[in-house]
PDB file of C-alpha atoms in Angstrom:
ATOM      1  CA  UNK A   1      62.226 -44.092 -55.779  1.00 63.00           C
ATOM      2  CA  UNK A   2      60.025 -44.915 -53.471  1.00 86.00           C
ATOM      3  CA  UNK A   3      56.266 -44.043 -53.655  1.00 91.00           C
ATOM      4  CA  UNK A   4      53.300 -43.108 -51.422  1.00 92.00           C
ATOM      5  CA  UNK A   5      51.791 -45.793 -53.371  1.00 90.00           C
ATOM      6  CA  UNK A   6      53.212 -48.002 -50.823  1.00 88.00           C
ATOM      7  CA  UNK A   7      52.297 -46.524 -48.364  1.00 91.00           C
ATOM      8  CA  UNK A   8      48.627 -48.118 -47.089  1.00 90.00           C
ATOM      9  CA  UNK A   9      47.339 -44.798 -45.772  1.00 91.00           C
ATOM     10  CA  UNK A  10      46.930 -44.139 -49.547  1.00 93.00           C
ATOM     11  CA  UNK A  11      45.568 -46.856 -51.165  1.00 91.00           C
ATOM     12  CA  UNK A  12      43.110 -46.704 -53.688  1.00 91.00           C
ATOM     13  CA  UNK A  13      43.323 -42.693 -53.053  1.00 93.00           C
ATOM     14  CA  UNK A  14      42.745 -41.856 -57.392  1.00 93.00           C
ATOM     15  CA  UNK A  15      42.549 -38.272 -57.328  1.00 93.00           C
ATOM     16  CA  UNK A  16      46.416 -37.251 -55.867  1.00 92.00           C
ATOM     17  CA  UNK A  17      49.383 -36.863 -58.326  1.00 91.00           C
ATOM     18  CA  UNK A  18      51.730 -39.498 -56.294  1.00 92.00           C
ATOM     19  CA  UNK A  19      54.598 -38.313 -58.481  1.00 91.00           C
ATOM     20  CA  UNK A  20      54.888 -34.377 -57.188  1.00 91.00           C
ATOM     21  CA  UNK A  21      54.950 -35.634 -54.107  1.00 94.00           C
ATOM     22  CA  UNK A  22      57.198 -38.882 -54.505  1.00 93.00           C
ATOM     23  CA  UNK A  23      59.996 -36.938 -54.581  1.00 92.00           C
ATOM     24  CA  UNK A  24      59.717 -34.535 -51.628  1.00 95.00           C
ATOM     25  CA  UNK A  25      59.603 -37.687 -49.231  1.00 95.00           C
ATOM     26  CA  UNK A  26      61.938 -39.525 -47.743  1.00 95.00           C
ATOM     27  CA  UNK A  27      62.080 -44.051 -46.260  1.00 95.00           C
ATOM     28  CA  UNK A  28      63.796 -44.829 -43.938  1.00 96.00           C
ATOM     29  CA  UNK A  29      64.100 -48.362 -41.578  1.00 97.00           C
ATOM     30  CA  UNK A  30      64.056 -47.940 -38.064  1.00 97.00           C
ATOM     31  CA  UNK A  31      65.731 -51.035 -36.067  1.00 97.00           C
ATOM     32  CA  UNK A  32      63.659 -52.370 -32.955  1.00 96.00           C
ATOM     33  CA  UNK A  33      63.495 -49.528 -29.780  1.00 94.00           C
ATOM     34  CA  UNK A  34      65.069 -46.902 -32.076  1.00 96.00           C
ATOM     35  CA  UNK A  35      63.862 -43.146 -31.242  1.00 94.00           C
ATOM     36  CA  UNK A  36      62.000 -42.114 -33.700  1.00 95.00           C
ATOM     37  CA  UNK A  37      60.907 -38.401 -32.665  1.00 93.00           C
ATOM     38  CA  UNK A  38      61.868 -37.151 -28.894  1.00 89.00           C
ATOM     39  CA  UNK A  39      59.529 -34.919 -26.565  1.00 86.00           C
ATOM     40  CA  UNK A  40      59.620 -31.413 -27.336  1.00 84.00           C
ATOM     41  CA  UNK A  41      61.801 -32.058 -30.823  1.00 87.00           C
ATOM     42  CA  UNK A  42      61.614 -29.053 -32.961  1.00 86.00           C
ATOM     43  CA  UNK A  43      61.182 -30.419 -36.644  1.00 91.00           C
ATOM     44  CA  UNK A  44      57.906 -31.122 -38.189  1.00 94.00           C
ATOM     45  CA  UNK A  45      57.592 -33.887 -40.340  1.00 96.00           C
ATOM     46  CA  UNK A  46      54.840 -36.243 -40.717  1.00 96.00           C
ATOM     47  CA  UNK A  47      55.111 -40.107 -40.294  1.00 97.00           C
ATOM     48  CA  UNK A  48      53.330 -42.738 -42.068  1.00 96.00           C
ATOM     49  CA  UNK A  49      54.086 -46.317 -41.663  1.00 95.00           C
ATOM     50  CA  UNK A  50      54.166 -48.666 -43.799  1.00 95.00           C
ATOM     51  CA  UNK A  51      55.795 -52.048 -42.027  1.00 94.00           C
ATOM     52  CA  UNK A  52      56.046 -52.224 -38.079  1.00 96.00           C
ATOM     53  CA  UNK A  53      55.081 -50.396 -35.380  1.00 95.00           C
ATOM     54  CA  UNK A  54      55.338 -47.720 -32.804  1.00 96.00           C
ATOM     55  CA  UNK A  55      54.381 -46.763 -29.462  1.00 94.00           C
ATOM     56  CA  UNK A  56      54.027 -43.074 -28.386  1.00 93.00           C
ATOM     57  CA  UNK A  57      55.078 -42.276 -24.899  1.00 90.00           C
ATOM     58  CA  UNK A  58      55.149 -38.766 -22.610  1.00 87.00           C
ATOM     59  CA  UNK A  59      57.405 -39.166 -19.727  1.00 77.00           C
ATOM     60  CA  UNK A  60      57.219 -36.820 -16.676  1.00 71.00           C
ATOM     61  CA  UNK A  61      60.022 -34.514 -15.301  1.00 67.00           C
ATOM     62  CA  UNK A  62      60.248 -37.489 -12.370  1.00 68.00           C
ATOM     63  CA  UNK A  63      60.578 -40.230 -15.371  1.00 70.00           C
ATOM     64  CA  UNK A  64      57.550 -41.609 -15.047  1.00 76.00           C
ATOM     65  CA  UNK A  65      56.140 -42.795 -18.282  1.00 80.00           C
ATOM     66  CA  UNK A  66      52.760 -42.606 -19.779  1.00 85.00           C
ATOM     67  CA  UNK A  67      52.025 -44.392 -22.410  1.00 88.00           C
ATOM     68  CA  UNK A  68      49.496 -43.028 -24.932  1.00 87.00           C
ATOM     69  CA  UNK A  69      49.199 -45.766 -27.663  1.00 87.00           C
ATOM     70  CA  UNK A  70      50.960 -47.666 -30.656  1.00 91.00           C
ATOM     71  CA  UNK A  71      50.189 -47.257 -34.342  1.00 92.00           C
ATOM     72  CA  UNK A  72      51.117 -49.621 -36.782  1.00 92.00           C
ATOM     73  CA  UNK A  73      50.831 -49.950 -40.673  1.00 92.00           C
ATOM     74  CA  UNK A  74      49.277 -47.150 -42.641  1.00 90.00           C
ATOM     75  CA  UNK A  75      48.641 -45.163 -39.817  1.00 92.00           C
ATOM     76  CA  UNK A  76      50.339 -41.515 -39.362  1.00 94.00           C
ATOM     77  CA  UNK A  77      51.522 -39.356 -36.266  1.00 94.00           C
ATOM     78  CA  UNK A  78      53.569 -36.390 -36.074  1.00 93.00           C
ATOM     79  CA  UNK A  79      50.668 -34.644 -37.728  1.00 94.00           C
ATOM     80  CA  UNK A  80      50.348 -31.881 -34.891  1.00 91.00           C
ATOM     81  CA  UNK A  81      53.466 -30.375 -35.191  1.00 92.00           C
ATOM     82  CA  UNK A  82      52.722 -30.221 -38.900  1.00 93.00           C
ATOM     83  CA  UNK A  83      49.592 -28.001 -38.422  1.00 92.00           C
ATOM     84  CA  UNK A  84      50.040 -26.200 -35.703  1.00 91.00           C
ATOM     85  CA  UNK A  85      54.103 -25.798 -35.426  1.00 90.00           C
ATOM     86  CA  UNK A  86      54.748 -26.590 -31.935  1.00 88.00           C
ATOM     87  CA  UNK A  87      57.387 -28.508 -30.655  1.00 86.00           C
ATOM     88  CA  UNK A  88      56.532 -32.207 -30.735  1.00 89.00           C
ATOM     89  CA  UNK A  89      54.270 -33.225 -27.719  1.00 83.00           C
ATOM     90  CA  UNK A  90      55.573 -36.974 -27.064  1.00 89.00           C
ATOM     91  CA  UNK A  91      58.355 -39.589 -27.334  1.00 92.00           C
ATOM     92  CA  UNK A  92      57.784 -41.713 -30.613  1.00 95.00           C
ATOM     93  CA  UNK A  93      59.721 -45.390 -30.891  1.00 95.00           C
ATOM     94  CA  UNK A  94      60.099 -48.452 -33.370  1.00 96.00           C
ATOM     95  CA  UNK A  95      58.390 -52.057 -31.169  1.00 94.00           C
ATOM     96  CA  UNK A  96      59.654 -53.802 -33.971  1.00 95.00           C
ATOM     97  CA  UNK A  97      62.008 -53.106 -37.084  1.00 96.00           C
ATOM     98  CA  UNK A  98      59.397 -50.659 -38.977  1.00 97.00           C
ATOM     99  CA  UNK A  99      59.665 -48.646 -42.567  1.00 96.00           C
ATOM    100  CA  UNK A 100      58.660 -45.908 -42.456  1.00 96.00           C
ATOM    101  CA  UNK A 101      57.546 -42.766 -45.250  1.00 96.00           C
ATOM    102  CA  UNK A 102      58.826 -38.953 -43.915  1.00 97.00           C
ATOM    103  CA  UNK A 103      56.876 -36.181 -45.284  1.00 97.00           C
ATOM    104  CA  UNK A 104      57.684 -32.147 -45.055  1.00 97.00           C
ATOM    105  CA  UNK A 105      54.815 -30.557 -43.162  1.00 96.00           C
ATOM    106  CA  UNK A 106      53.938 -28.704 -46.051  1.00 96.00           C
ATOM    107  CA  UNK A 107      53.463 -31.082 -47.959  1.00 96.00           C
ATOM    108  CA  UNK A 108      51.329 -33.136 -45.828  1.00 96.00           C
ATOM    109  CA  UNK A 109      49.140 -29.330 -46.171  1.00 96.00           C
ATOM    110  CA  UNK A 110      49.323 -29.518 -49.460  1.00 96.00           C
ATOM    111  CA  UNK A 111      47.981 -32.979 -49.778  1.00 95.00           C
ATOM    112  CA  UNK A 112      44.945 -32.886 -47.513  1.00 94.00           C
ATOM    113  CA  UNK A 113      44.326 -29.920 -50.152  1.00 94.00           C
ATOM    114  CA  UNK A 114      44.922 -31.699 -53.144  1.00 94.00           C
ATOM    115  CA  UNK A 115      43.027 -34.571 -52.165  1.00 95.00           C
ATOM    116  CA  UNK A 116      39.434 -35.007 -50.816  1.00 95.00           C
ATOM    117  CA  UNK A 117      39.914 -38.138 -50.392  1.00 95.00           C
ATOM    118  CA  UNK A 118      43.549 -38.769 -48.479  1.00 94.00           C
ATOM    119  CA  UNK A 119      41.364 -35.166 -47.010  1.00 95.00           C
ATOM    120  CA  UNK A 120      38.523 -37.372 -45.491  1.00 95.00           C
ATOM    121  CA  UNK A 121      40.842 -40.555 -44.364  1.00 94.00           C
ATOM    122  CA  UNK A 122      43.242 -37.480 -42.604  1.00 93.00           C
ATOM    123  CA  UNK A 123      39.892 -36.234 -41.421  1.00 94.00           C
ATOM    124  CA  UNK A 124      37.938 -39.684 -39.768  1.00 95.00           C
ATOM    125  CA  UNK A 125      41.253 -40.995 -37.940  1.00 91.00           C
ATOM    126  CA  UNK A 126      42.343 -38.018 -36.422  1.00 92.00           C
ATOM    127  CA  UNK A 127      38.618 -37.865 -34.983  1.00 95.00           C
ATOM    128  CA  UNK A 128      38.949 -41.074 -34.090  1.00 92.00           C
ATOM    129  CA  UNK A 129      42.365 -40.043 -31.913  1.00 89.00           C
ATOM    130  CA  UNK A 130      40.191 -37.405 -30.304  1.00 92.00           C
ATOM    131  CA  UNK A 131      37.182 -39.912 -29.688  1.00 93.00           C
ATOM    132  CA  UNK A 132      39.502 -42.445 -28.011  1.00 88.00           C
ATOM    133  CA  UNK A 133      41.384 -39.581 -26.044  1.00 87.00           C
ATOM    134  CA  UNK A 134      38.038 -38.388 -24.646  1.00 91.00           C
ATOM    135  CA  UNK A 135      36.774 -42.476 -23.564  1.00 87.00           C
ATOM    136  CA  UNK A 136      40.324 -43.036 -21.927  1.00 86.00           C
ATOM    137  CA  UNK A 137      39.675 -38.778 -19.568  1.00 88.00           C
ATOM    138  CA  UNK A 138      36.224 -40.548 -19.193  1.00 87.00           C
ATOM    139  CA  UNK A 139      37.535 -43.303 -17.938  1.00 88.00           C
ATOM    140  CA  UNK A 140      39.908 -41.382 -15.689  1.00 87.00           C
ATOM    141  CA  UNK A 141      37.506 -39.412 -13.793  1.00 88.00           C
ATOM    142  CA  UNK A 142      35.149 -42.345 -13.548  1.00 89.00           C
ATOM    143  CA  UNK A 143      37.011 -45.668 -13.227  1.00 94.00           C
ATOM    144  CA  UNK A 144      39.122 -46.298 -10.179  1.00 94.00           C
ATOM    145  CA  UNK A 145      42.235 -48.380 -11.148  1.00 94.00           C
ATOM    146  CA  UNK A 146      40.510 -51.589 -11.209  1.00 95.00           C
ATOM    147  CA  UNK A 147      37.885 -50.945 -14.031  1.00 96.00           C
ATOM    148  CA  UNK A 148      40.942 -48.625 -15.657  1.00 96.00           C
ATOM    149  CA  UNK A 149      42.666 -52.135 -16.597  1.00 97.00           C
ATOM    150  CA  UNK A 150      39.522 -54.100 -17.196  1.00 97.00           C
ATOM    151  CA  UNK A 151      38.552 -51.554 -20.176  1.00 95.00           C
ATOM    152  CA  UNK A 152      42.159 -51.486 -21.254  1.00 95.00           C
ATOM    153  CA  UNK A 153      42.308 -55.445 -21.359  1.00 97.00           C
ATOM    154  CA  UNK A 154      39.314 -55.133 -23.761  1.00 96.00           C
ATOM    155  CA  UNK A 155      40.603 -52.371 -25.626  1.00 93.00           C
ATOM    156  CA  UNK A 156      43.629 -54.068 -26.537  1.00 93.00           C
ATOM    157  CA  UNK A 157      42.457 -57.787 -26.546  1.00 96.00           C
ATOM    158  CA  UNK A 158      41.267 -59.313 -30.122  1.00 95.00           C
ATOM    159  CA  UNK A 159      38.933 -62.051 -30.973  1.00 94.00           C
ATOM    160  CA  UNK A 160      40.378 -65.647 -30.135  1.00 92.00           C
ATOM    161  CA  UNK A 161      40.559 -67.839 -33.282  1.00 90.00           C
ATOM    162  CA  UNK A 162      38.019 -70.675 -32.507  1.00 90.00           C
ATOM    163  CA  UNK A 163      36.144 -68.940 -29.346  1.00 92.00           C
ATOM    164  CA  UNK A 164      34.202 -67.349 -30.229  1.00 89.00           C
ATOM    165  CA  UNK A 165      33.578 -66.208 -26.398  1.00 94.00           C
ATOM    166  CA  UNK A 166      37.212 -65.215 -25.796  1.00 96.00           C
ATOM    167  CA  UNK A 167      39.657 -62.034 -27.151  1.00 96.00           C
ATOM    168  CA  UNK A 168      43.243 -62.657 -26.100  1.00 97.00           C
ATOM    169  CA  UNK A 169      46.657 -60.059 -26.363  1.00 96.00           C
ATOM    170  CA  UNK A 170      49.226 -61.405 -28.289  1.00 93.00           C
ATOM    171  CA  UNK A 171      52.248 -61.320 -27.162  1.00 90.00           C
ATOM    172  CA  UNK A 172      51.295 -60.763 -23.277  1.00 94.00           C
ATOM    173  CA  UNK A 173      51.580 -57.321 -22.396  1.00 93.00           C
ATOM    174  CA  UNK A 174      53.885 -56.404 -19.588  1.00 93.00           C
ATOM    175  CA  UNK A 175      53.093 -55.516 -16.787  1.00 96.00           C
ATOM    176  CA  UNK A 176      54.727 -51.904 -16.586  1.00 93.00           C
ATOM    177  CA  UNK A 177      53.474 -51.294 -20.171  1.00 92.00           C
ATOM    178  CA  UNK A 178      49.993 -51.820 -18.544  1.00 95.00           C
ATOM    179  CA  UNK A 179      50.670 -50.036 -15.916  1.00 94.00           C
ATOM    180  CA  UNK A 180      51.609 -47.507 -18.184  1.00 91.00           C
ATOM    181  CA  UNK A 181      48.563 -47.330 -19.958  1.00 91.00           C
ATOM    182  CA  UNK A 182      46.268 -46.545 -17.041  1.00 92.00           C
ATOM    183  CA  UNK A 183      48.601 -44.477 -15.032  1.00 88.00           C
ATOM    184  CA  UNK A 184      49.135 -46.290 -11.969  1.00 91.00           C
ATOM    185  CA  UNK A 185      52.103 -48.313 -10.466  1.00 92.00           C
ATOM    186  CA  UNK A 186      53.405 -52.091 -12.009  1.00 94.00           C
ATOM    187  CA  UNK A 187      52.658 -54.098  -9.073  1.00 96.00           C
ATOM    188  CA  UNK A 188      49.397 -52.826  -8.700  1.00 96.00           C
ATOM    189  CA  UNK A 189      48.812 -54.099 -12.891  1.00 97.00           C
ATOM    190  CA  UNK A 190      50.085 -57.223 -10.866  1.00 97.00           C
ATOM    191  CA  UNK A 191      47.616 -57.796  -8.551  1.00 97.00           C
ATOM    192  CA  UNK A 192      44.402 -57.221  -9.636  1.00 97.00           C
ATOM    193  CA  UNK A 193      45.866 -59.285 -12.744  1.00 97.00           C
ATOM    194  CA  UNK A 194      46.146 -61.960 -10.215  1.00 97.00           C
ATOM    195  CA  UNK A 195      42.710 -61.656  -9.037  1.00 97.00           C
ATOM    196  CA  UNK A 196      41.216 -62.042 -12.418  1.00 97.00           C
ATOM    197  CA  UNK A 197      43.505 -64.962 -12.377  1.00 97.00           C
ATOM    198  CA  UNK A 198      41.982 -67.004  -9.757  1.00 97.00           C
ATOM    199  CA  UNK A 199      38.634 -65.786 -10.752  1.00 97.00           C
ATOM    200  CA  UNK A 200      39.294 -67.741 -13.682  1.00 97.00           C
ATOM    201  CA  UNK A 201      38.356 -64.490 -16.098  1.00 97.00           C
ATOM    202  CA  UNK A 202      42.032 -64.351 -17.746  1.00 97.00           C
ATOM    203  CA  UNK A 203      44.523 -66.858 -18.157  1.00 96.00           C
ATOM    204  CA  UNK A 204      48.107 -66.833 -18.737  1.00 94.00           C
ATOM    205  CA  UNK A 205      49.525 -68.472 -22.121  1.00 92.00           C
ATOM    206  CA  UNK A 206      52.757 -69.151 -23.433  1.00 87.00           C
ATOM    207  CA  UNK A 207      51.734 -66.518 -26.405  1.00 92.00           C
ATOM    208  CA  UNK A 208      49.025 -64.637 -24.802  1.00 95.00           C
ATOM    209  CA  UNK A 209      47.313 -63.279 -22.207  1.00 97.00           C
ATOM    210  CA  UNK A 210      43.437 -64.838 -22.934  1.00 97.00           C
ATOM    211  CA  UNK A 211      40.483 -62.950 -21.584  1.00 98.00           C
ATOM    212  CA  UNK A 212      38.399 -66.591 -20.731  1.00 97.00           C
ATOM    213  CA  UNK A 213      34.943 -64.465 -19.519  1.00 97.00           C
ATOM    214  CA  UNK A 214      35.199 -60.675 -21.273  1.00 97.00           C
ATOM    215  CA  UNK A 215      31.345 -60.227 -20.872  1.00 96.00           C
ATOM    216  CA  UNK A 216      32.375 -60.086 -17.154  1.00 97.00           C
ATOM    217  CA  UNK A 217      35.180 -57.385 -17.452  1.00 97.00           C
ATOM    218  CA  UNK A 218      32.218 -55.385 -19.699  1.00 96.00           C
ATOM    219  CA  UNK A 219      29.236 -56.086 -17.307  1.00 96.00           C
ATOM    220  CA  UNK A 220      31.485 -54.409 -14.252  1.00 96.00           C
ATOM    221  CA  UNK A 221      31.969 -51.677 -16.501  1.00 95.00           C
ATOM    222  CA  UNK A 222      28.844 -50.917 -17.281  1.00 93.00           C
ATOM    223  CA  UNK A 223      27.931 -51.187 -13.786  1.00 93.00           C
ATOM    224  CA  UNK A 224      30.934 -49.059 -12.477  1.00 92.00           C
ATOM    225  CA  UNK A 225      29.693 -46.350 -15.170  1.00 88.00           C
ATOM    226  CA  UNK A 226      25.888 -46.339 -13.792  1.00 86.00           C
ATOM    227  CA  UNK A 227      27.190 -46.014 -10.006  1.00 83.00           C
ATOM    228  CA  UNK A 228      29.269 -43.160 -11.272  1.00 70.00           C
ATOM    229  CA  UNK A 229      26.629 -41.549 -13.212  1.00 55.00           C
TER     230      UNK A 229
END
């Protein structure tokens, strides 16, 4: 039998009777590009990511996609419906081959009350998501397109090994993906990235989009915040 002990989220949780809850969960593998949960789906399960990565997005009536973010092993999604019983508010698709632990809503709620450790982790993760959404909302209110792009690039980038003053996005994101994350058209992203490349602020390599001067992007954001305030 699969066990919640395999799920990174539950690592070192000592105050939980795993055997009691293991029997009530299901494990499933998803292929790259496979739909996991659809918008307005009436299921209420919570999904814990054992391996792989998924993308969360919403689609407008006109078919426009807005990417809310990605989740990786150790994270979970679907908790809002499990808590309030509403229909799914977003679409979730596997970005890579993934393995998920599917937990019924009533089990999720039982765990919240059964384990102080798990409850605190869940609360911290939910608060983190709220803070990120608040930051994005503020950015859309204050920043123009290019500054929203700067902020998203910095948020997605990670330190570049051996280059302490540089950051990188690996693999380099598609322009339409960046556009869906900041709410604009692909052509606008292409134009702004081209301008940054000409300035020597970014560089496209075979396997990454490198932020050669992330401090420049950060200073521009700080200046825009001062002007916006």
